[in-house]
Short mmCIF file of C-alpha atoms in Angstrom, two decimals:
data_model
loop_
_atom_site.label_atom_id
_atom_site.label_comp_id
_atom_site.label_asym_id
_atom_site.label_seq_id
_atom_site.Cartn_x
_atom_site.Cartn_y
_atom_site.Cartn_z
CA MET A 175 0.00 0.00 0.00
CA LYS A 176 2.80 2.44 0.88
CA LEU A 177 4.59 1.66 -2.37
CA THR A 178 1.40 2.32 -4.32
CA LEU A 179 0.96 5.68 -2.58
CA ARG A 180 4.58 6.55 -3.33
CA ALA A 181 4.11 5.69 -6.99
CA LEU A 182 0.96 7.81 -7.23
CA ALA A 183 2.69 10.73 -5.52
CA LEU A 184 5.67 10.46 -7.88
CA ALA A 185 3.42 10.31 -10.93
CA GLY A 186 1.49 13.34 -9.66
CA LEU A 187 4.72 15.30 -9.22
CA ALA A 188 5.76 14.33 -12.74
CA CYS A 189 2.46 15.63 -14.16
CA ILE A 190 2.80 18.90 -12.24
CA GLY A 191 6.35 19.27 -13.57
CA ILE A 192 5.18 18.74 -17.14
CA LEU A 193 2.43 21.35 -16.71
CA LEU A 194 4.85 23.90 -15.25
CA VAL A 195 7.40 23.39 -18.01
CA TRP A 196 4.66 23.64 -20.62
CA GLN A 197 3.31 26.84 -19.08
CA PHE A 198 6.65 28.65 -18.92
CA GLY A 199 8.01 27.08 -22.07
CA THR A 200 5.12 28.24 -24.24
CA ARG A 201 4.93 31.87 -23.12
CA PRO A 202 4.48 33.98 -26.26
CA ALA A 203 7.40 36.14 -27.34
CA THR A 204 7.01 38.82 -30.00
CA ARG A 205 8.96 40.09 -32.98
CA VAL A 206 8.37 42.92 -35.48
CA ASP A 207 7.21 41.96 -38.97
CA ILE A 208 9.25 44.45 -41.07
CA SER A 209 7.58 43.48 -44.33
CA GLN A 210 4.17 44.28 -42.88
CA LEU A 211 5.35 47.70 -41.66
CA ASN A 212 6.85 48.50 -45.11
CA ALA A 213 3.57 47.52 -46.74
CA ILE A 214 1.66 49.94 -44.50
CA ALA A 215 4.14 52.73 -45.25
CA LYS A 216 3.89 52.03 -49.01
CA GLN A 217 0.10 52.25 -48.82
CA VAL A 218 0.29 55.62 -47.03
CA GLU A 219 2.73 56.99 -49.63
CA GLN A 220 0.40 55.94 -52.45
CA GLN A 221 -2.60 57.62 -50.80
CA TRP A 222 -0.76 60.83 -49.90
CA PRO A 223 -1.91 63.48 -49.08
CA THR A 224 -5.13 61.82 -47.83
CA PRO A 225 -4.03 58.45 -46.51
CA THR A 226 -6.27 56.02 -44.53
CA LEU A 227 -4.92 53.59 -41.93
CA THR A 228 -6.01 49.94 -41.54
CA THR A 229 -3.98 49.43 -38.41
CA PRO A 230 -3.69 51.39 -35.12
CA GLY A 231 -1.42 54.40 -35.71
CA ALA A 232 -1.17 57.97 -36.99
CA VAL A 233 0.27 59.97 -39.90
CA PHE A 234 1.99 63.28 -39.16
CA GLU A 235 2.86 66.07 -41.52
CA GLY A 236 5.59 67.82 -39.65
CA GLU A 237 4.29 67.92 -36.05
CA THR A 238 0.63 67.92 -37.02
CA PRO A 239 -1.41 64.69 -37.20
CA ILE A 240 -3.41 64.52 -40.46
CA THR A 241 -5.05 61.12 -39.80
CA SER A 242 -5.10 58.53 -37.02
CA ARG A 243 -6.76 55.23 -36.05
CA GLU A 244 -7.40 54.11 -32.46
CA VAL A 245 -4.67 56.42 -31.10
CA SER A 246 -4.46 60.07 -29.98
CA TRP A 247 -0.84 61.09 -30.25
CA PRO A 248 -0.43 64.84 -30.64
CA SER A 249 3.04 64.57 -32.16
CA PRO A 250 5.64 62.08 -33.41
CA LEU A 251 7.52 62.59 -30.16
CA ALA A 252 4.50 61.51 -28.14
CA ALA A 253 4.16 58.44 -30.37
CA ALA A 254 7.82 57.57 -29.91
CA SER A 255 7.47 57.83 -26.12
CA ASP A 256 4.63 55.29 -26.39
CA ASP A 257 6.98 52.75 -28.09
CA ALA A 258 5.36 53.34 -31.49
CA GLN A 259 7.20 52.30 -34.65
CA LEU A 260 8.13 55.50 -36.66
CA LEU A 261 8.70 55.34 -40.44
CA PRO A 262 9.29 58.27 -42.83
CA ILE A 263 6.76 58.96 -45.63
CA VAL A 264 8.63 59.59 -48.88
CA VAL A 265 6.81 60.89 -51.94
CA ASP A 266 8.71 61.66 -55.16
CA GLY A 267 11.96 61.45 -53.26
CA ASP A 268 10.90 63.97 -50.62
CA THR A 269 10.08 63.17 -46.97
CA VAL A 270 6.62 64.59 -46.53
CA GLY A 271 5.65 63.11 -43.16
CA VAL A 272 6.01 60.43 -40.52
CA LEU A 273 4.08 57.20 -40.08
CA ALA A 274 3.65 56.08 -36.44
CA ILE A 275 2.46 52.49 -35.95
CA SER A 276 1.27 51.22 -32.55
CA ALA A 277 3.73 49.01 -30.69
CA ASP A 278 1.32 46.05 -30.96
CA ALA A 279 0.89 46.37 -34.68
CA GLY A 280 3.26 44.53 -36.89
CA ARG A 281 4.14 42.02 -34.18
CA GLU A 282 3.22 38.34 -34.08
CA PRO A 283 3.44 35.79 -31.21
CA VAL A 284 6.15 33.17 -31.61
CA LEU A 285 7.32 30.24 -29.48
CA ASN A 286 10.55 30.85 -27.69
CA ALA A 287 12.86 28.36 -29.33
CA HIS A 288 15.11 27.98 -26.29
CA LEU A 289 12.25 27.27 -23.95
CA HIS A 290 10.70 24.95 -26.48
CA SER A 291 13.90 22.94 -26.49
CA ALA A 292 13.93 22.95 -22.72
CA LEU A 293 10.33 21.75 -22.74
CA ARG A 294 11.24 18.76 -24.87
CA VAL A 295 14.19 17.86 -22.66
CA ALA A 296 12.20 18.30 -19.43
CA THR A 297 9.27 16.30 -20.76
CA ALA A 298 11.54 13.47 -21.84
CA THR A 299 13.36 13.52 -18.50
CA ILE A 300 10.17 13.46 -16.49
CA GLY A 301 8.81 10.66 -18.66
CA ILE A 302 11.95 8.60 -18.09
CA LEU A 303 11.79 9.26 -14.34
CA THR A 304 8.15 8.21 -14.29
CA LEU A 305 8.94 4.96 -16.11
CA LEU A 306 11.82 4.32 -13.71
CA ALA A 307 9.53 4.96 -10.75
CA ILE A 308 6.94 2.53 -12.11
CA ALA A 309 9.66 -0.07 -12.71
CA TRP A 310 10.99 0.45 -9.18
CA VAL A 311 7.50 0.00 -7.71
CA ALA A 312 7.03 -3.20 -9.71
CA VAL A 313 10.38 -4.58 -8.52
CA GLU A 314 9.69 -3.67 -4.90
CA TYR A 315 6.24 -5.24 -5.14
CA ALA A 316 7.80 -8.47 -6.37
CA ARG A 317 10.55 -8.38 -3.72
CA VAL A 318 8.59 -7.07 -0.72
CA ILE A 319 4.82 -6.97 -1.00
CA ARG A 320 4.21 -10.34 -2.64
CA PRO A 321 6.63 -12.27 -0.35
CA PHE A 322 5.19 -10.50 2.69
CA ARG A 323 1.67 -11.53 1.71
CA ARG A 324 2.91 -15.09 1.28
CA LEU A 325 4.30 -14.88 4.81
CA GLU A 326 0.92 -13.67 6.07
CA GLN A 327 -0.85 -16.57 4.39
CA PHE A 328 1.76 -18.98 5.71
CA ALA A 329 1.23 -17.73 9.27
CA SER A 330 -2.54 -18.19 8.88
CA ASP A 331 -2.07 -21.73 7.56
CA VAL A 332 0.25 -22.67 10.43
CA ALA A 333 -2.17 -21.19 12.98
CA ALA A 334 -4.95 -23.27 11.41
CA GLY A 335 -2.78 -26.40 11.61
CA ASN A 336 -2.08 -26.70 7.90
CA LEU A 337 1.60 -27.71 7.84
CA ASP A 338 1.66 -29.53 4.50
CA ALA A 339 2.13 -26.55 2.17
CA PRO A 340 5.82 -25.49 1.95
CA LEU A 341 6.82 -21.84 1.98
CA LEU A 342 8.88 -21.39 -1.17
CA ALA A 343 11.74 -18.93 -0.63
CA GLY A 344 12.70 -16.65 -3.52
CA THR A 345 16.37 -15.75 -3.93
CA ASN A 346 15.58 -12.21 -5.10
CA THR A 347 13.31 -11.21 -2.22
CA ARG A 348 14.11 -9.32 0.94
CA PHE A 349 12.64 -12.17 3.01
CA GLY A 350 14.60 -15.06 1.53
CA ALA A 351 16.38 -16.01 4.79
CA TRP A 352 13.22 -15.56 6.84
CA GLN A 353 11.20 -17.68 4.46
CA SER A 354 13.79 -20.45 4.62
CA SER A 355 13.84 -20.33 8.43
CA LEU A 356 10.05 -20.37 8.68
CA ASP A 357 9.83 -23.28 6.29
CA ILE A 358 12.34 -25.18 8.44
CA LEU A 359 10.11 -24.40 11.42
CA ARG A 360 7.11 -25.74 9.50
CA SER A 361 9.01 -28.95 8.73
CA GLU A 362 10.00 -29.35 12.38
CA LEU A 363 6.40 -28.80 13.51
CA LEU A 364 5.19 -31.32 10.95
CA GLU A 365 7.72 -33.87 12.18
CA ALA A 366 6.80 -33.13 15.81
CA ARG A 367 3.13 -33.69 14.98
CA ALA A 368 3.95 -37.00 13.33
CA ASN A 369 5.99 -38.03 16.38
CA GLU A 370 3.15 -36.98 18.67
CA ASP A 371 0.66 -39.05 16.68
CA THR A 372 3.02 -42.03 16.86
CA ALA A 373 3.45 -41.56 20.61
CA LYS A 374 -0.31 -41.27 21.14
CA LEU A 375 -0.89 -44.49 19.20
CA ALA A 376 1.81 -46.29 21.17
CA HIS A 377 0.36 -44.95 24.44
CA LYS A 378 -3.12 -46.09 23.47
CA GLN A 379 -1.88 -49.54 22.57
CA LEU A 380 0.08 -49.77 25.85
CA ILE A 381 -2.93 -48.73 27.93
CA GLU A 382 -5.14 -51.23 26.12
CA GLN A 383 -2.58 -53.98 26.77
CA ILE A 384 -2.21 -53.04 30.46
CA SER A 385 -5.97 -52.90 30.89
CA HIS A 386 -6.31 -56.35 29.35
CA ASP A 387 -3.48 -57.80 31.45
CA ILE A 388 -4.84 -56.35 34.72
CA ARG A 389 -8.40 -57.61 34.32
CA THR A 390 -7.36 -61.27 34.39
CA PRO A 391 -5.56 -61.28 37.82
CA ILE A 392 -8.24 -59.00 39.31
CA ALA A 393 -10.93 -61.43 38.24
CA SER A 394 -8.92 -64.26 39.75
CA ILE A 395 -8.51 -62.40 43.06
CA ALA A 396 -12.23 -61.62 43.20
CA ALA A 397 -13.15 -65.24 42.45
CA ASN A 398 -10.82 -66.63 45.14
CA ALA A 399 -12.11 -64.09 47.66
CA GLU A 400 -15.66 -65.26 46.99
CA LEU A 401 -14.58 -68.88 47.52
CA LEU A 402 -12.81 -67.99 50.77
CA GLU A 403 -15.95 -66.31 52.07
CA LEU A 404 -17.65 -69.73 51.83
CA GLU A 405 -15.07 -71.30 54.13
CA ASN A 406 -15.44 -71.61 57.90
CA LEU A 407 -13.52 -68.47 58.89
CA SER A 408 -13.27 -66.41 62.03
CA SER A 409 -14.94 -63.01 62.08
CA SER A 410 -11.62 -61.18 61.64
CA GLN A 411 -10.59 -63.46 58.78
CA ARG A 412 -13.97 -63.06 57.13
CA GLU A 413 -13.63 -59.28 57.48
CA ARG A 414 -10.27 -59.33 55.75
CA VAL A 415 -11.55 -61.54 52.94
CA HIS A 416 -14.51 -59.21 52.50
CA THR A 417 -12.11 -56.28 52.24
CA ILE A 418 -10.04 -58.14 49.61
CA ALA A 419 -13.16 -58.83 47.56
CA ALA A 420 -14.30 -55.21 47.82
CA LYS A 421 -10.92 -53.90 46.72
CA ALA A 422 -10.85 -56.34 43.80
CA GLN A 423 -14.23 -55.03 42.67
CA GLN A 424 -12.93 -51.48 43.08
CA LEU A 425 -9.85 -52.28 40.95
CA ALA A 426 -12.07 -53.84 38.30
CA ALA A 427 -14.09 -50.60 38.20
CA PHE A 428 -10.88 -48.56 37.96
CA THR A 429 -9.81 -50.43 34.84
CA HIS A 430 -12.49 -48.49 32.98
CA ASP A 431 -10.37 -45.38 33.61
CA LEU A 432 -7.68 -46.97 31.46
CA ASP A 433 -9.84 -46.48 28.38
CA PRO A 434 -7.57 -44.33 26.14
CA ASN A 435 -10.65 -42.67 24.62
CA LEU A 436 -11.61 -41.07 27.95
CA VAL A 437 -10.48 -37.43 28.14
CA LYS A 438 -10.84 -37.29 31.95
CA LEU A 439 -11.93 -39.48 34.85
CA ARG A 440 -15.64 -40.17 34.79
CA VAL A 441 -17.51 -38.88 37.86
CA ASP A 442 -21.24 -39.56 38.36
CA PRO A 443 -22.50 -37.99 41.62
CA VAL A 444 -25.56 -39.64 43.16
CA ALA A 445 -27.34 -39.44 46.50
CA ILE A 446 -25.45 -41.31 49.27
CA GLY A 447 -26.93 -41.91 52.70
CA SER A 448 -24.77 -41.39 55.75
CA PRO A 449 -25.00 -45.13 56.73
CA GLN A 450 -23.11 -45.92 53.51
CA LEU A 451 -20.07 -43.86 54.54
CA PRO A 452 -18.51 -45.75 57.53
CA PRO A 453 -17.81 -48.98 55.54
CA MET A 454 -15.72 -46.92 53.10
CA PHE A 455 -13.11 -46.38 55.83
CA ARG A 456 -12.39 -50.09 56.24
CA SER A 457 -8.63 -50.77 56.17
CA THR A 458 -6.48 -53.86 56.70
CA ASP A 459 -3.29 -51.92 57.50
CA VAL A 460 -4.18 -49.59 60.37
CA GLU A 461 -6.91 -49.19 62.92
CA VAL A 462 -9.62 -46.79 61.76
CA ARG A 463 -12.16 -45.53 64.26
CA VAL A 464 -15.23 -43.92 62.72
CA ASP A 465 -17.32 -41.83 65.10
CA PRO A 466 -21.05 -41.62 64.40
CA ILE A 467 -21.89 -39.62 61.31
CA PRO A 468 -24.87 -37.24 61.51
CA PRO A 469 -27.88 -38.58 59.59
CA CYS A 470 -27.95 -36.95 56.17
CA ILE A 471 -27.84 -37.54 52.42
CA VAL A 472 -24.89 -36.23 50.46
CA LEU A 473 -23.96 -36.04 46.78
CA GLY A 474 -21.03 -38.09 45.58
CA ASP A 475 -19.80 -40.82 43.28
CA PRO A 476 -19.45 -43.93 45.53
CA MET A 477 -16.54 -45.35 43.52
CA ARG A 478 -14.69 -42.02 43.38
CA LEU A 479 -15.37 -41.25 47.05
CA GLN A 480 -13.96 -44.67 47.96
CA GLN A 481 -10.90 -43.85 45.82
CA VAL A 482 -10.43 -40.57 47.72
CA ILE A 483 -10.72 -42.23 51.12
CA ASP A 484 -8.32 -45.02 50.13
CA ASN A 485 -5.74 -42.46 48.94
CA ILE A 486 -5.95 -40.57 52.23
CA ILE A 487 -5.67 -43.73 54.35
CA GLU A 488 -2.78 -45.02 52.22
CA ASN A 489 -0.94 -41.72 52.71
CA SER A 490 -1.48 -41.94 56.47
CA VAL A 491 -0.19 -45.52 56.53
CA LYS A 492 2.98 -44.55 54.58
CA TYR A 493 3.88 -41.37 56.46
CA ALA A 494 2.33 -41.80 59.95
CA GLY A 495 1.40 -45.45 60.58
CA THR A 496 -0.76 -44.49 63.55
CA PRO A 497 -4.44 -45.23 64.25
CA ILE A 498 -6.85 -43.03 62.31
CA THR A 499 -9.85 -41.25 63.74
CA VAL A 500 -12.78 -40.14 61.57
CA THR A 501 -15.10 -37.46 62.90
CA SER A 502 -17.78 -35.42 61.19
CA GLU A 503 -20.27 -32.60 61.61
CA LEU A 504 -22.82 -30.70 59.57
CA GLU A 505 -21.84 -27.17 58.56
CA ASP A 506 -24.36 -25.12 56.58
CA ASP A 507 -25.10 -27.19 53.44
CA GLN A 508 -22.14 -29.56 53.80
CA LEU A 509 -21.08 -32.64 55.69
CA CYS A 510 -17.47 -32.17 56.79
CA ILE A 511 -15.55 -35.40 57.47
CA HIS A 512 -12.21 -35.10 59.27
CA ILE A 513 -9.70 -37.93 58.79
CA ALA A 514 -6.90 -37.50 61.35
CA ASP A 515 -3.80 -39.43 62.39
CA THR A 516 -1.35 -38.74 65.22
CA GLY A 517 1.90 -38.95 63.28
CA LEU A 518 4.58 -36.33 62.87
CA GLY A 519 2.50 -34.40 60.30
CA VAL A 520 4.00 -31.82 57.97
CA PRO A 521 5.28 -28.28 58.55
CA ALA A 522 2.61 -25.61 58.24
CA ALA A 523 4.58 -23.91 55.46
CA GLU A 524 4.08 -26.95 53.20
CA ARG A 525 0.37 -27.29 53.83
CA GLY A 526 -0.72 -25.09 50.92
CA THR A 527 1.35 -26.95 48.33
CA LEU A 528 0.66 -30.61 49.10
CA LEU A 529 -2.47 -30.67 46.92
CA GLY A 530 -0.42 -29.74 43.85
CA ARG A 531 0.36 -32.27 41.15
CA GLY A 532 3.59 -34.14 41.87
CA VAL A 533 4.23 -32.25 45.15
CA ARG A 534 5.55 -34.24 48.09
CA GLY A 535 6.32 -33.17 51.64
CA SER A 536 9.75 -32.84 53.18
CA ASN A 537 9.12 -36.05 55.16
CA SER A 538 8.78 -38.16 51.99
CA THR A 539 12.47 -39.00 51.65
CA GLY A 540 12.88 -42.73 51.16
CA VAL A 541 9.13 -43.31 50.78
CA VAL A 542 7.87 -44.53 47.41
CA GLY A 543 5.36 -42.19 45.80
CA GLN A 544 4.73 -39.74 42.98
CA GLY A 545 2.78 -36.97 44.69
CA LEU A 546 -0.48 -37.82 42.91
CA GLY A 547 -2.67 -39.24 45.69
CA LEU A 548 -3.76 -36.01 47.39
CA TYR A 549 -3.80 -34.13 44.08
CA THR A 550 -6.16 -36.70 42.51
CA SER A 551 -8.35 -36.79 45.63
CA ALA A 552 -8.79 -33.00 45.66
CA HIS A 553 -9.62 -33.07 41.96
CA LEU A 554 -12.24 -35.78 42.40
CA MET A 555 -13.83 -33.99 45.37
CA GLU A 556 -14.19 -30.86 43.27
CA ARG A 557 -15.74 -32.88 40.42
CA MET A 558 -18.29 -34.26 42.91
CA GLY A 559 -19.28 -30.73 43.94
CA GLY A 560 -17.40 -30.86 47.23
CA ALA A 561 -14.01 -29.78 48.50
CA MET A 562 -10.93 -31.05 50.32
CA TRP A 563 -8.39 -29.25 52.49
CA LEU A 564 -5.56 -30.02 54.88
CA THR A 565 -4.93 -28.91 58.44
CA ALA A 566 -1.71 -29.33 60.36
CA PRO A 567 -0.19 -27.86 63.51
CA ASP A 568 0.97 -24.29 63.21
CA SER A 569 4.22 -25.03 65.00
CA GLN A 570 6.91 -26.35 62.66
CA ASP A 571 9.10 -27.33 65.58
CA ALA A 572 6.56 -29.60 67.26
CA PRO A 573 4.17 -31.03 64.67
CA SER A 574 1.77 -33.66 65.94
CA GLY A 575 -0.73 -35.23 63.62
CA PHE A 576 -2.23 -34.44 60.26
CA THR A 577 -5.87 -34.00 59.27
CA VAL A 578 -7.58 -34.18 55.89
CA THR A 579 -11.10 -32.71 55.67
CA LEU A 580 -13.61 -33.81 53.05
CA ALA A 581 -16.61 -31.52 52.48
CA LEU A 582 -19.56 -33.24 50.78
CA THR A 583 -22.53 -31.20 49.58
CA LEU A 584 -25.87 -32.15 51.11
CA ALA A 585 -28.48 -33.42 48.68
CA ASP A 586 -31.70 -31.42 48.36
CA SER A 587 -34.44 -33.00 50.45
#
C-alpha cells in the first residue's frame, strides 16, 4: 500500500512538472514583422496626401497629425514615447511626413525556441523518471509486498494447523532467509506432529494392553475371595476376605479409567446416605475408628469417594502409621468429614502446596510415591461438587498429627 501511494505521488509530481514546463516554455514572445510595416508605409505613400490607416497608428505632416486610427498622439515625439514604430513617408523622393504604428501592430506571437527545447528535454526527463519509478514499484512489489503476503498466508495456515504446504523462498526477495527459516520451522512442527501421533498411538496400545493384562488377575482375586468367604472363617478373617473382595471389585471398576478414549476421569455424583459412609473407611493396614456420622444424604460418586478415602488412608499408613480417627459434623449445606492421624505431620509452610500435582512433603524422603494421591483426591472432590483441604499444627518445631477434611454437599431434600 505504501509503495502504491509513493508511486501515485511520484506520478502526480511528474504531471505537475510537465504542466509547469509547458506553461513557462510556451509563453508567447514577440517580434516585429518588417515586411508588414513597409507595406503599410507604401500604402500611405500611395494615398498621400489623404491616406487612410487599416492598423492602429497615426500619420503626421511635420508635427501635425493629419489622420489617425485608435490612437491620440499629438506629435511624433509623443508616439515615440509610447513605443510606437516610426517610419518616414517619402513621396517623389521627398520626406513629406512620418508614419507612427502602434507598438502592438506589426508584431506576431512566436514560441521561444530555447524554452521549447527545454520543454522537450524536461518532458523526456520526467517521462523517463516516471517509467523508472513505475519499474521500481514493480520490482519492490515483487521483492517485498508479494513475499510478505505469502508470509501472512503462511502464518494463517500454520495457525490453522495446515503444515503440509511449503513456503517457497525466492532468492531475489528481501525475506529469503526468513522464508527459509520459517519453512524449516514448518518442517519441524510437521515432524513433531507425526511423532506426537506415533506416541499417542503407542500410548493407546500400551494402555489397552495393560488394561487387558490387569483384568485377568483382578478377576482371579475376586473369584478366590468369593470362595474364601464360603469357608469356615473367624470373624476377623472373614472381614479381611470381605475387604479383599471389595478392593478387587474397586480395581475392576478402575480399569475403565484406562480407556484411552476417555479425556478425563468419569464422575457420576448420586445421592449417598450417611450409613453408607462408615464402611468406606475399612482398612487392613491400620486401625480406623469412625465416630457416628450425623444422619444426612450427600452427593457423591461412591466409587470415586472410595478412591479418595483409600488415597488418604494409604498416605497416612505410609507417612504416619498411627491409628486413624474419623469425625464429622454438619456445617451449613455440607457434611465435613475429618480424617486425622497422630503422626509427625507436615510443617505448616508446606500445607498449601501438598495438593499440587507431583508435590511431596519434606518427610517423603525414602518413601515410594509420585505426589499424585492427594492431588487426585482433591480433583475428584471438586468434580463431585465438594471440597478437600488439609490442616496441620501451626508449629513447625513440634508437629503432631495431620488432618484431611472432606466436604460433601448435602443433597436437596
